CSV table of C-alpha atoms in Angstrom, one decimal:
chain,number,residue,atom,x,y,z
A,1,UNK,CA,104.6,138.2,104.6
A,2,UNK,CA,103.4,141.5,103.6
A,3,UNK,CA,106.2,143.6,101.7
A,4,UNK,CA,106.8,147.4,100.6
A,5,UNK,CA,108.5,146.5,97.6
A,6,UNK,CA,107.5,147.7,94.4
A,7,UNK,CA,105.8,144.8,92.5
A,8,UNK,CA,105.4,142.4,96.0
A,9,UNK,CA,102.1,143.0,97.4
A,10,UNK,CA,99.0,141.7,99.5
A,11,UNK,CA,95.2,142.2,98.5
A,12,UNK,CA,95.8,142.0,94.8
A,13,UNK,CA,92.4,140.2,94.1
A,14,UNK,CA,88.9,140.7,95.4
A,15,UNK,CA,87.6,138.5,99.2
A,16,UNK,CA,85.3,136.3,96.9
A,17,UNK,CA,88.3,135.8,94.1
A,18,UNK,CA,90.5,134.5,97.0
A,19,UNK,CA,87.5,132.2,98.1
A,20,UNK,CA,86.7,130.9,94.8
A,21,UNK,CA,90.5,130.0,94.0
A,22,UNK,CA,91.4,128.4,97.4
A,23,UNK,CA,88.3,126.2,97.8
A,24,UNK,CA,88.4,122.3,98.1
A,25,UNK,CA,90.3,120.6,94.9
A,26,UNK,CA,88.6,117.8,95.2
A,27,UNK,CA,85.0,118.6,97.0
A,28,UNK,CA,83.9,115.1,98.8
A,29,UNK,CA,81.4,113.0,96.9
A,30,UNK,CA,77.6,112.6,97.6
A,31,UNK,CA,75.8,109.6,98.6
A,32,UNK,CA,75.2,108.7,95.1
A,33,UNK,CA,78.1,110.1,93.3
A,34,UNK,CA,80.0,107.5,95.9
A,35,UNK,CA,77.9,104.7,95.4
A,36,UNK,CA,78.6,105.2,91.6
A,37,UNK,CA,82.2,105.7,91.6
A,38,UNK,CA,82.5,102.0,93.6
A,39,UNK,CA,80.3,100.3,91.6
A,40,UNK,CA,83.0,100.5,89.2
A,41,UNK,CA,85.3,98.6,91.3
A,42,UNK,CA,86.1,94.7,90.3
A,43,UNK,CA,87.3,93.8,94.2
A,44,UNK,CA,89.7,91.9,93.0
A,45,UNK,CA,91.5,88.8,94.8
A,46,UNK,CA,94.9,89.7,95.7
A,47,UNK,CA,94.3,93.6,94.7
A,48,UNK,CA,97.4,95.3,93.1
A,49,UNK,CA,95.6,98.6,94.5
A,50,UNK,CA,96.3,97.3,98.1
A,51,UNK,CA,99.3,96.1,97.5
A,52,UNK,CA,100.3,99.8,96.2
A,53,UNK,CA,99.3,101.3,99.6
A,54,UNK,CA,102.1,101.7,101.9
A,55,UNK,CA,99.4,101.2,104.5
A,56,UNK,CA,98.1,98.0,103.0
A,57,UNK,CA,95.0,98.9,103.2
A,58,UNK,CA,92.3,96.8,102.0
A,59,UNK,CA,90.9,98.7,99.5
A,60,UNK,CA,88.4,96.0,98.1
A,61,UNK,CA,86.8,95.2,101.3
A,62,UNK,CA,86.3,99.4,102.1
A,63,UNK,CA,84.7,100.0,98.6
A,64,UNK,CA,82.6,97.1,99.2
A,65,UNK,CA,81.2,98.3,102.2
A,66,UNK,CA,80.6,101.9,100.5
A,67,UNK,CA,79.1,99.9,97.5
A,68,UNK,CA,76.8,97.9,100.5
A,69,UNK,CA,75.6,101.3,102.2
A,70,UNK,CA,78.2,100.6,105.3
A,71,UNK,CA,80.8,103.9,104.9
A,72,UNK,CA,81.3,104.0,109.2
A,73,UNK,CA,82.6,100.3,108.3
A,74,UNK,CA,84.1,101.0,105.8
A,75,UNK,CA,86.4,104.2,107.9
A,76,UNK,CA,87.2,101.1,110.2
A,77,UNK,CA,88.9,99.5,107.6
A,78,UNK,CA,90.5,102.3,106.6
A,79,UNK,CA,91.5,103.4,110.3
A,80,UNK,CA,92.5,100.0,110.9
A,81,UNK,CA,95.5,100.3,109.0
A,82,UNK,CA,96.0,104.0,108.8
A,83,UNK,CA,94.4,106.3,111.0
A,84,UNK,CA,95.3,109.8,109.4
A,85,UNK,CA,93.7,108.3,106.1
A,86,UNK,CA,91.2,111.2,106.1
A,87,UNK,CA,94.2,113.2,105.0
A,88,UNK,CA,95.9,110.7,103.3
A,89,UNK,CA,92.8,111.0,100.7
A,90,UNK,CA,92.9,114.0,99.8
A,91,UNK,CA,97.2,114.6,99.7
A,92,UNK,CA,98.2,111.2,99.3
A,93,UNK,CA,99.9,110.9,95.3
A,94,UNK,CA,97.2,108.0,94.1
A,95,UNK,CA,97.7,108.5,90.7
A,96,UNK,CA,100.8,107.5,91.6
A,97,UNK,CA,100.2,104.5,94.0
A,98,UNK,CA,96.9,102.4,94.3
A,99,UNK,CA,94.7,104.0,91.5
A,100,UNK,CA,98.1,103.7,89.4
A,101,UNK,CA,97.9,99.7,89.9
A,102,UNK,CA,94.1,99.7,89.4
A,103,UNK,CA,93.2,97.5,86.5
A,104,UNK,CA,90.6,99.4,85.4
A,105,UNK,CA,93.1,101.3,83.8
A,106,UNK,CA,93.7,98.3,81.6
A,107,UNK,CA,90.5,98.5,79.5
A,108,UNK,CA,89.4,102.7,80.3
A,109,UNK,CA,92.8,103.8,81.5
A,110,UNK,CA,90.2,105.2,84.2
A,111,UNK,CA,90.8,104.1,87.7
A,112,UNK,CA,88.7,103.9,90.3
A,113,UNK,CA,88.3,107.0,92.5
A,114,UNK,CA,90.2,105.5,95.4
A,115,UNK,CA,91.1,108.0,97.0
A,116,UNK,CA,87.9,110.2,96.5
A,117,UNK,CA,86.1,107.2,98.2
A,118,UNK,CA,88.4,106.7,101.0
A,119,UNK,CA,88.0,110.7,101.7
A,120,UNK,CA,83.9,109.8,101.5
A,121,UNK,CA,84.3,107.5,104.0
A,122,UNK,CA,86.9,108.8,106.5
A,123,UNK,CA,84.6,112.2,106.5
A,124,UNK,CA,81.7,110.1,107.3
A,125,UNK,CA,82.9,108.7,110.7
A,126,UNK,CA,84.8,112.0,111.6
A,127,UNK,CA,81.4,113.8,111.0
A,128,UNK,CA,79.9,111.6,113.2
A,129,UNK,CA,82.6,111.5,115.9
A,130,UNK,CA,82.5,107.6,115.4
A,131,UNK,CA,85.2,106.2,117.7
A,132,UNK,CA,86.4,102.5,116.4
A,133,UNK,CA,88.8,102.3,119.2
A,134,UNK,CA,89.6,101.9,123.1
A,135,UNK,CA,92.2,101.6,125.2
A,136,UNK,CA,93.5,98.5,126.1
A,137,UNK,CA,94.0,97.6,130.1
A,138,UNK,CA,96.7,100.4,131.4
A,139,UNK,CA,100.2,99.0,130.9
A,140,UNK,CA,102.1,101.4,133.0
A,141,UNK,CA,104.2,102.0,130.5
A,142,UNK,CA,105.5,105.4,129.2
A,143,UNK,CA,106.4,106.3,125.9
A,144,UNK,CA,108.0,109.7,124.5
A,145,UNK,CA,107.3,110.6,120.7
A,146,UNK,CA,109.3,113.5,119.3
A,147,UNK,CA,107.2,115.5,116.2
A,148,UNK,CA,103.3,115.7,116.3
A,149,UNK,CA,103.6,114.7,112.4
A,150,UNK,CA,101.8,111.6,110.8
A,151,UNK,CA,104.8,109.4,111.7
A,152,UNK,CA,104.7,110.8,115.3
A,153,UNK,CA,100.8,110.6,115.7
A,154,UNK,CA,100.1,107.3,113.9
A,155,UNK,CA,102.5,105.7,116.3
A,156,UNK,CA,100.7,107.4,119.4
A,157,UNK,CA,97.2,106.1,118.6
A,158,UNK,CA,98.5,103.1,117.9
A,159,UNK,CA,100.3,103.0,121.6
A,160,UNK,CA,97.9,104.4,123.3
A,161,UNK,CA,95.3,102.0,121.5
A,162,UNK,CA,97.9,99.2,123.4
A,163,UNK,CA,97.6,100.9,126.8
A,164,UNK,CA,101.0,102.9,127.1
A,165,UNK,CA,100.7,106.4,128.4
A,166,UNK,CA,102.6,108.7,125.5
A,167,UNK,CA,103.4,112.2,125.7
A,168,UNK,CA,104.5,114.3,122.1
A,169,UNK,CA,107.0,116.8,122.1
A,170,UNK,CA,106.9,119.3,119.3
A,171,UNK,CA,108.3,122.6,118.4
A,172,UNK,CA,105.5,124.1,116.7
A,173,UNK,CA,102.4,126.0,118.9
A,174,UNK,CA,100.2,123.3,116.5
A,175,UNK,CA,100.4,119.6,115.9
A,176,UNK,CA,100.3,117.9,112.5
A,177,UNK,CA,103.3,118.6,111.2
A,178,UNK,CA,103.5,118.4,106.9
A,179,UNK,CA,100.1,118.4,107.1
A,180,UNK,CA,99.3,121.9,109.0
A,181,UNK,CA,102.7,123.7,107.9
A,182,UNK,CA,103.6,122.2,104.5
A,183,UNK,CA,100.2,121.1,102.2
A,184,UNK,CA,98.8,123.4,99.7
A,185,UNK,CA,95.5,125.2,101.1
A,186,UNK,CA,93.3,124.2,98.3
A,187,UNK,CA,93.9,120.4,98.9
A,188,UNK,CA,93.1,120.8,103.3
A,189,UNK,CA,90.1,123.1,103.7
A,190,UNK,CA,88.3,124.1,106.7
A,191,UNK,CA,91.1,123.7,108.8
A,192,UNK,CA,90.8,119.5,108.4
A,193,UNK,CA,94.2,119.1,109.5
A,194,UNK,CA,93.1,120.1,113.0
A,195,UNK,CA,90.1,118.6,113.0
A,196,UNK,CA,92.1,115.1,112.3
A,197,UNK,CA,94.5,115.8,114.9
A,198,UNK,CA,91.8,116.2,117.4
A,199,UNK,CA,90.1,113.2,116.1
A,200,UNK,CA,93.2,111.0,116.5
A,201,UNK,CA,93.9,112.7,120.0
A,202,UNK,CA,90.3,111.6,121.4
A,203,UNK,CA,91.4,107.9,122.0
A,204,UNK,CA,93.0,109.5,125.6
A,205,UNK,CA,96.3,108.5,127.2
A,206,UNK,CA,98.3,111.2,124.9
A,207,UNK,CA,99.3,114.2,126.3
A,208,UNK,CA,101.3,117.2,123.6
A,209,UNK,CA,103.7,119.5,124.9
A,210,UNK,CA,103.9,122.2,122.0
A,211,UNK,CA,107.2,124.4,121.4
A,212,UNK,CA,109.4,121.7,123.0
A,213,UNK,CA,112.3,121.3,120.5
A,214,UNK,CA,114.7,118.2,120.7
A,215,UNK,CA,118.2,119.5,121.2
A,216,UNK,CA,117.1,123.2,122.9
A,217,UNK,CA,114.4,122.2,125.1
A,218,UNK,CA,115.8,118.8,126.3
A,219,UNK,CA,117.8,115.9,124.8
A,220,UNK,CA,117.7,112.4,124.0
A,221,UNK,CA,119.2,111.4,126.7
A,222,UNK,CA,116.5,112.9,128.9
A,223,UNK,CA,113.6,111.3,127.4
A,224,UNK,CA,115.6,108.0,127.8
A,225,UNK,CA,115.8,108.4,131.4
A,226,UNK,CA,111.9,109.5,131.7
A,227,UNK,CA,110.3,107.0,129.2
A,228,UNK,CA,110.1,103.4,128.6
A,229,UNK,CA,110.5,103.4,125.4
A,230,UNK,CA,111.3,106.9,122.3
A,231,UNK,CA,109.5,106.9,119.1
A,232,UNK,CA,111.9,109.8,116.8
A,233,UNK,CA,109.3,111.2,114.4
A,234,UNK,CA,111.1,113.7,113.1
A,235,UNK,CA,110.9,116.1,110.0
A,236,UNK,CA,113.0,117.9,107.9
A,237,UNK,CA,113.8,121.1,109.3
A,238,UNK,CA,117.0,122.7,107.2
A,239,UNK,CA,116.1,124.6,103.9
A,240,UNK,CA,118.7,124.1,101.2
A,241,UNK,CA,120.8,126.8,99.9
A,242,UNK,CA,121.1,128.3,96.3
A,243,UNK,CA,124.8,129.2,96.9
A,244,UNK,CA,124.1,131.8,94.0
A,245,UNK,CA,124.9,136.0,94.4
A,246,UNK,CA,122.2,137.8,96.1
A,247,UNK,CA,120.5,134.8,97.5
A,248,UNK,CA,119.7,137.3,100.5
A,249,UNK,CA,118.1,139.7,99.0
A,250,UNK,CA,114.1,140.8,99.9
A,251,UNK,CA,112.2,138.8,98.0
A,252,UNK,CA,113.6,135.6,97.8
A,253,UNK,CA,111.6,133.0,100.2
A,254,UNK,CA,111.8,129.9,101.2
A,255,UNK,CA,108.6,127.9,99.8
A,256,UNK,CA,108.1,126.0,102.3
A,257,UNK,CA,107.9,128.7,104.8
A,258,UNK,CA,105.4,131.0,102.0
A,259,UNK,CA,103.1,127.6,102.1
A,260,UNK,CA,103.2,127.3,105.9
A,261,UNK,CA,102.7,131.4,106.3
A,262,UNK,CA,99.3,130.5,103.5
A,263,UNK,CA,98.2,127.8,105.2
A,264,UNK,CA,98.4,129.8,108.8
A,265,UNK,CA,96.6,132.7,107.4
A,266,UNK,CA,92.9,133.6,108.7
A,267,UNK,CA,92.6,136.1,105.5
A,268,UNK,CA,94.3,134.8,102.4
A,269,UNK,CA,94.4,138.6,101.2
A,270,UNK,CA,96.8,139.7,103.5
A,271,UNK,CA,99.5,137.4,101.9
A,272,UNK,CA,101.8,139.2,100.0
A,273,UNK,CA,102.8,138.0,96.1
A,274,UNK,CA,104.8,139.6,93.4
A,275,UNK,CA,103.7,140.1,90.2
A,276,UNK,CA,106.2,137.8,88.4
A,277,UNK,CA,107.3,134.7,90.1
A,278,UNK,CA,109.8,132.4,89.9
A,279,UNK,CA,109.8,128.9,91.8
A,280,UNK,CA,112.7,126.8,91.5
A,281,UNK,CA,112.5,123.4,92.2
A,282,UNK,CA,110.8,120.3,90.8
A,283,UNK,CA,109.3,118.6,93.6
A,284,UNK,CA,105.5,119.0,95.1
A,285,UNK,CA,107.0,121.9,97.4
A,286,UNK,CA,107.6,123.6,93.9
A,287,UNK,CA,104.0,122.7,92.8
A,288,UNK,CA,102.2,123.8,95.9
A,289,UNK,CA,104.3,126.7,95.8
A,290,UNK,CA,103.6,128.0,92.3
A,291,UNK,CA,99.8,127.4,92.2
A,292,UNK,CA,99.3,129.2,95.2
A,293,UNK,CA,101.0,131.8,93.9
A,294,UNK,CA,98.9,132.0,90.5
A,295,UNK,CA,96.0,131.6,93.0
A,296,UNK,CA,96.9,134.9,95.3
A,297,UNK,CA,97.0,136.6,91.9
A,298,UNK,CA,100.6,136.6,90.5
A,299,UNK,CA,100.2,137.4,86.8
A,300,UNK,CA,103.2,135.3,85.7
A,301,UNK,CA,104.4,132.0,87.8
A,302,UNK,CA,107.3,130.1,86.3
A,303,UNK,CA,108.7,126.8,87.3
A,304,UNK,CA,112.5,126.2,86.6
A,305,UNK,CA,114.0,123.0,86.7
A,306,UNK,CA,117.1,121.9,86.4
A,307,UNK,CA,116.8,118.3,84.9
A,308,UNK,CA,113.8,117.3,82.3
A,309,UNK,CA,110.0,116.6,83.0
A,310,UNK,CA,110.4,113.0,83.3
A,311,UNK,CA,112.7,113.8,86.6
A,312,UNK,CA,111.0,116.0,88.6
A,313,UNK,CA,109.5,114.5,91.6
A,314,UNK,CA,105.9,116.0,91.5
A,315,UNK,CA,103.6,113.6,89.8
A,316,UNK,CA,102.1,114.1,86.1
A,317,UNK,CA,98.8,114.5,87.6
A,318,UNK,CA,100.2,117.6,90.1
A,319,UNK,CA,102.2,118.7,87.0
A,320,UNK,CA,99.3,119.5,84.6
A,321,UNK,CA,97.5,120.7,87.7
A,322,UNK,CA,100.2,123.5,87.8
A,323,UNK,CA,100.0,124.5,84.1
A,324,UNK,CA,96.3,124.4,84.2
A,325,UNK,CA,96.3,127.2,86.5
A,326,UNK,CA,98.2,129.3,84.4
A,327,UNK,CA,102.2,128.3,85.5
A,328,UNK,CA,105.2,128.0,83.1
A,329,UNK,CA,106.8,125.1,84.0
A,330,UNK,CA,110.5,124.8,82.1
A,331,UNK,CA,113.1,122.6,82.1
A,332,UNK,CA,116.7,122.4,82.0
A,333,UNK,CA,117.3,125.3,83.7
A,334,UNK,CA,119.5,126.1,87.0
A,335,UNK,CA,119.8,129.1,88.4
A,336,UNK,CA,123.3,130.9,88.4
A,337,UNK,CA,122.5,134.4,90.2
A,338,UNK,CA,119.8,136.7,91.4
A,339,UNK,CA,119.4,140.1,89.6
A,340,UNK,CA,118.9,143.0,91.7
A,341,UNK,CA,117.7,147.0,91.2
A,342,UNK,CA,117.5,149.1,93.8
A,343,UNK,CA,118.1,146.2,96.3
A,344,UNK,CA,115.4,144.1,95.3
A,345,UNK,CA,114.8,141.2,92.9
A,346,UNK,CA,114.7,142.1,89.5
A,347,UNK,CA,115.2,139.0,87.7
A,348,UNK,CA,117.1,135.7,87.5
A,349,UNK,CA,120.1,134.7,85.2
A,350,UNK,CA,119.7,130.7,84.6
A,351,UNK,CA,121.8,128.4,82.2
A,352,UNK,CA,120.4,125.8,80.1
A,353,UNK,CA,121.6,122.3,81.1
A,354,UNK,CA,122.2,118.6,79.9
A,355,UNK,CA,122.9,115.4,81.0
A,356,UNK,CA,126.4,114.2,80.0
A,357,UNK,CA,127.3,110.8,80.2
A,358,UNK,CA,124.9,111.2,83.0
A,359,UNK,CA,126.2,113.8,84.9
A,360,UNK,CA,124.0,117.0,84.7
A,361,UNK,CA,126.4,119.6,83.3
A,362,UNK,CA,126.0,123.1,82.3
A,363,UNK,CA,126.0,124.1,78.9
A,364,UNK,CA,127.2,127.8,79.0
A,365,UNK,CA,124.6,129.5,77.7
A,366,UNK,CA,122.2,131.7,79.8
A,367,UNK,CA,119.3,133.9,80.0
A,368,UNK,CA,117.2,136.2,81.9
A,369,UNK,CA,114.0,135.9,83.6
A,370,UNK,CA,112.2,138.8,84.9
A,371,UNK,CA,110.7,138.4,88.1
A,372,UNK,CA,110.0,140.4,91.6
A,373,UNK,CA,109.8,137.4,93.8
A,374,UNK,CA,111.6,134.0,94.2
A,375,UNK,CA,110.9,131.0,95.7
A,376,UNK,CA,113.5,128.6,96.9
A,377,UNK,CA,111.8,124.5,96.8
A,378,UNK,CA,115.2,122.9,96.2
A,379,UNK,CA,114.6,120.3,99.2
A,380,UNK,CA,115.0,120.1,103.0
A,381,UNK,CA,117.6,118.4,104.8
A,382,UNK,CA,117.2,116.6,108.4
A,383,UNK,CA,119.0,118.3,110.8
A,384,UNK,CA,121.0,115.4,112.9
A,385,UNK,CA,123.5,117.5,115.8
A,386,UNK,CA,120.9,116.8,118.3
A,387,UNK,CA,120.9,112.9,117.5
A,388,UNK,CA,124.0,112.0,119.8
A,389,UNK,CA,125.5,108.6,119.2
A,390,UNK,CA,122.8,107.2,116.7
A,391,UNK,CA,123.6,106.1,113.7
A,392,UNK,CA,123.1,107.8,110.2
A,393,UNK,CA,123.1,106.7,106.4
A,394,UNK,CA,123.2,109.2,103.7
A,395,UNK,CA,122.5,111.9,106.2
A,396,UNK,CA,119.3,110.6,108.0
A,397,UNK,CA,118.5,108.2,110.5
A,398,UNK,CA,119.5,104.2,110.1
A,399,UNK,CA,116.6,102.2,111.0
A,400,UNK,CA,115.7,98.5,110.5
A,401,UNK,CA,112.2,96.7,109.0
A,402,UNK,CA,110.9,97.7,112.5
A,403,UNK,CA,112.1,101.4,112.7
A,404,UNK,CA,114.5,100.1,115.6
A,405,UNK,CA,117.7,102.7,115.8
A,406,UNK,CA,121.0,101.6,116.7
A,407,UNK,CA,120.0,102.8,120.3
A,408,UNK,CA,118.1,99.9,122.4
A,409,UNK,CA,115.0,101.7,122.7
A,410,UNK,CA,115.0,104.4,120.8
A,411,UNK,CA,112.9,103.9,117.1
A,412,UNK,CA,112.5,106.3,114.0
A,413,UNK,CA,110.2,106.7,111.7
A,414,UNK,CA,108.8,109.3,108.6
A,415,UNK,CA,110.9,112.0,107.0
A,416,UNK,CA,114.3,111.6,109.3
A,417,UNK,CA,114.8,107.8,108.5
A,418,UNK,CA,116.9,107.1,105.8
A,419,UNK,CA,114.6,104.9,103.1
A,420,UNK,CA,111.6,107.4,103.2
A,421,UNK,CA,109.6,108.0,100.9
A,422,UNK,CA,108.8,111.6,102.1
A,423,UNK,CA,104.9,111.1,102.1
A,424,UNK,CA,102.2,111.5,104.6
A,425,UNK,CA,101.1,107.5,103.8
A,426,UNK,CA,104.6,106.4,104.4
A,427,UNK,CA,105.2,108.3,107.5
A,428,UNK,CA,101.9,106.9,108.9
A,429,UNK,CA,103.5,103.4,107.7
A,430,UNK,CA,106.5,104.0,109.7
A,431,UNK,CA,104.8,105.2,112.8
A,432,UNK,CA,102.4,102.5,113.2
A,433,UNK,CA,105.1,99.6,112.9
A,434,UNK,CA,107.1,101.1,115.1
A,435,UNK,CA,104.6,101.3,117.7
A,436,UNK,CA,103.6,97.6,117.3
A,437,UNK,CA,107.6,96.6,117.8
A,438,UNK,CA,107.5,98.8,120.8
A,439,UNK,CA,104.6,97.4,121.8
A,440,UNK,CA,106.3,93.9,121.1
A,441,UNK,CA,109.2,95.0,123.1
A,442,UNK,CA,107.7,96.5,126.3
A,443,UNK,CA,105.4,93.5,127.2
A,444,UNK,CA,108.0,91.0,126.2
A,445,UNK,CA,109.9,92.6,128.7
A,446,UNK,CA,107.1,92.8,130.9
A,447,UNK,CA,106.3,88.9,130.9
A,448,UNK,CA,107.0,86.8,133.9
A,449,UNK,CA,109.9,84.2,133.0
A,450,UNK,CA,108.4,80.9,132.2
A,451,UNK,CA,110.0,78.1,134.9
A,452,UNK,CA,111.4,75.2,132.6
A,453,UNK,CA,111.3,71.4,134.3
């Protein structure tokens, strides 16, 4: 990423700077800090907590067993229902989902620290290499599962838990998907992502093929003439355009590949940032994007938006995270062309906005921002010319409850389905219904036909 233009540069703050502002967010809790922090849970009958997982965890039962000195049960219970919930803890939006719906916040509008006690316990069993599961009696069966992402690696534990042989195909030279490429660095230390891929790969009977890509390195018709069954765990590949003047120039990035090259890098301090930075977008990409910048030592970060703060699709919580590290986050702003000098970025003309009778409309009236980098988190889009004959909605996958496609045997699950939710938790959802319907599927077929008298 490193640059030779004037104002984009690597190194600009000290080893133990770039240590200090890219340690753990959230640092896991002690022994006693977690035995507090559940003590303050009611374990309620019919939980709204659990029923605000997309996992369904039971969240109750796992704080109870922290609360009762039992954390390895307590990972069970987690890993029962999702088995990437080590990362799920520490990226999943809770203030948005379970500790959202905890009615603690009722009387102390303070929830209980669900997801810093599911990372307590999930760290626990992967620490000690505690394997809940084993293969069931070898089915014969075969399955193929396209992207090493959560969808794509909760539904091979899950089938290989069943007894099906499953082999992942993936583009990248490292599985995880989102969660090694696209997460900010601060919120997955010590390369966890790995560690959890490794963790879920020890069950056996998976087998990854990296830098196989779907549509280059074979098709869809192949796997169906190989496999049993094909699990599509797809992400979103395609990068939005601007479709503003000088979109080309050096200097204006992609996000998502800036937090990818970040997360990838062995020395934080040979990641180059400019001095003023503008991010434009209003998702978590955007967030992850701009903090990271602050944190490499960008003296100004600024966040534009197009619509208001109550649209953007990064949570409050991730929202004040940004503007606590220093980032300008405004609204109603869309950019309308890049500023060049020299042939590099010198600034950005945006106009104001508003919402007329709904419709987001320009007003006419502009402004300048200076800046010597730009980043581009205006959304992905799911790349579909490899997908043959199966059907799409709205430009992603058509699935049903079960993550069944309109091809017999073919399901879809995570970021390509049409429905998602575009989160890690979800994803793991996804993947591990689809592999119990596969599951369902295969052994129906399998069964002997019952004689009737």
């Amino acid at each position: 990423m490193e640059r030779l233009e004037t104002g984009i540069r690597a190194g600009r703050l000290s080893p133990a700077e770039y240590e200090a502002n890219f340690s753990d967010l959230h640092p896991r809790l002690d022994n006693h800090e977690a035995l507090v922090a559940a003590d303050r849970c009611y374990f309620c009958y019919d939980a709204p907590c659990m029923t605000a997982c997309p996992t369904s965890i039971d969240i109750p039962l796992f704080i109870r067993q922290i609360s009762t000195g039992n954390p390895l049960g307590s990972a069970k219970t987690i890993f029962d229902q999702n088995i990437l919930g080590g990362m799920c803890a520490r990226v999943c939006p809770t203030e948005e989902l379970c500790e959202q719906a905890c009615v603690r916040n009722t009387a102390e509008e303070r929830p209980v620290e669900i997801g810093r006690l599911q990372r307590y316990a999930t760290d626990a069993a992967m620490a000690a290499d505690k394997q809940f599961y084993r293969r069931a009696e070898a089915t014969g069966k075969k399955i193929a599962v396209v992207g090493a992402g959560p969808a794509g690696l909760a539904a091979a534990h899950r089938l290989a838990v069943k007894g099906h042989d499953v082999v992942i195909y993936d583009a990248r030279p490292k599985s995880g998907g989102l969660n090694e490429y696209g997460i900010a660095t601060y919120k997955t230390v010590d390369d966890f992502a790995q560690k959890e891929v490794d963790y879920v790969l020890s069950i056996g009977g998976i087998e990854v093929k990296h830098g196989q890509q779907l549509g280059r390195d074979f098709s869809l018709a192949d796997l169906q003439g190989q496999y049993d069954a094909v699990f599509l765990g797809l992400g979103l590949a395609g990068v939005n355009a601007l479709r503003v003047d000088n979109e080309n120039l050096p200097g204006v990035d992609d996000a998502v590949d800036f937090i990818a090259a970040l997360r990838q890098a062995s020395d934080k301090g040979k990641i180059a940032i400019g001095r003023r930075v503008v991010v434009l977008g209003g998702g978590m990409t955007a967030i992850d994007a701009a903090v990271q910048a602050k944190l490499l030592g960008a003296e100004e970060v600024t966040i534009c938006y197009r619509r208001g703060k109550e649209h953007m699709n990064a949570s409050e919580f991730e929202q004040d995270l940004a503007t606590s590290k220093g980032v300008i986050i405004r609204h109603w702003l869309a950019p309308k062309s890049i500023l060049s000098h020299d042939g590099k970025v010198a600034g950005i003309e945006v106009e104001y906005t508003a919402l007329v009778d709904g419709r987001l409309t320009g007003t006419g009236e502009t402004g300048v921002i200076t800046a010597d980098h730009i980043l581009k988190a205006i959304g992905q889009t799911f790349e579909a010319s490899s997908l043959g004959a199966l059907r799409m909605e709205s430009g992603r996958i058509a699935v049903d409850a079960e993550g069944r496609t309109s091809i017999e045997g073919v399901w879809a699950g995570g970021d390509c389905v049409f429905g998602g939710e575009d989160l890690t938790v979800s994803a793991v959802a996804h993947g591990r219904d689809a592999a119990e319907s596969i599951h369902r599927t295969l052994t129906a077929a399998a069964a002997p036909a019952v004689a009737v008298a």
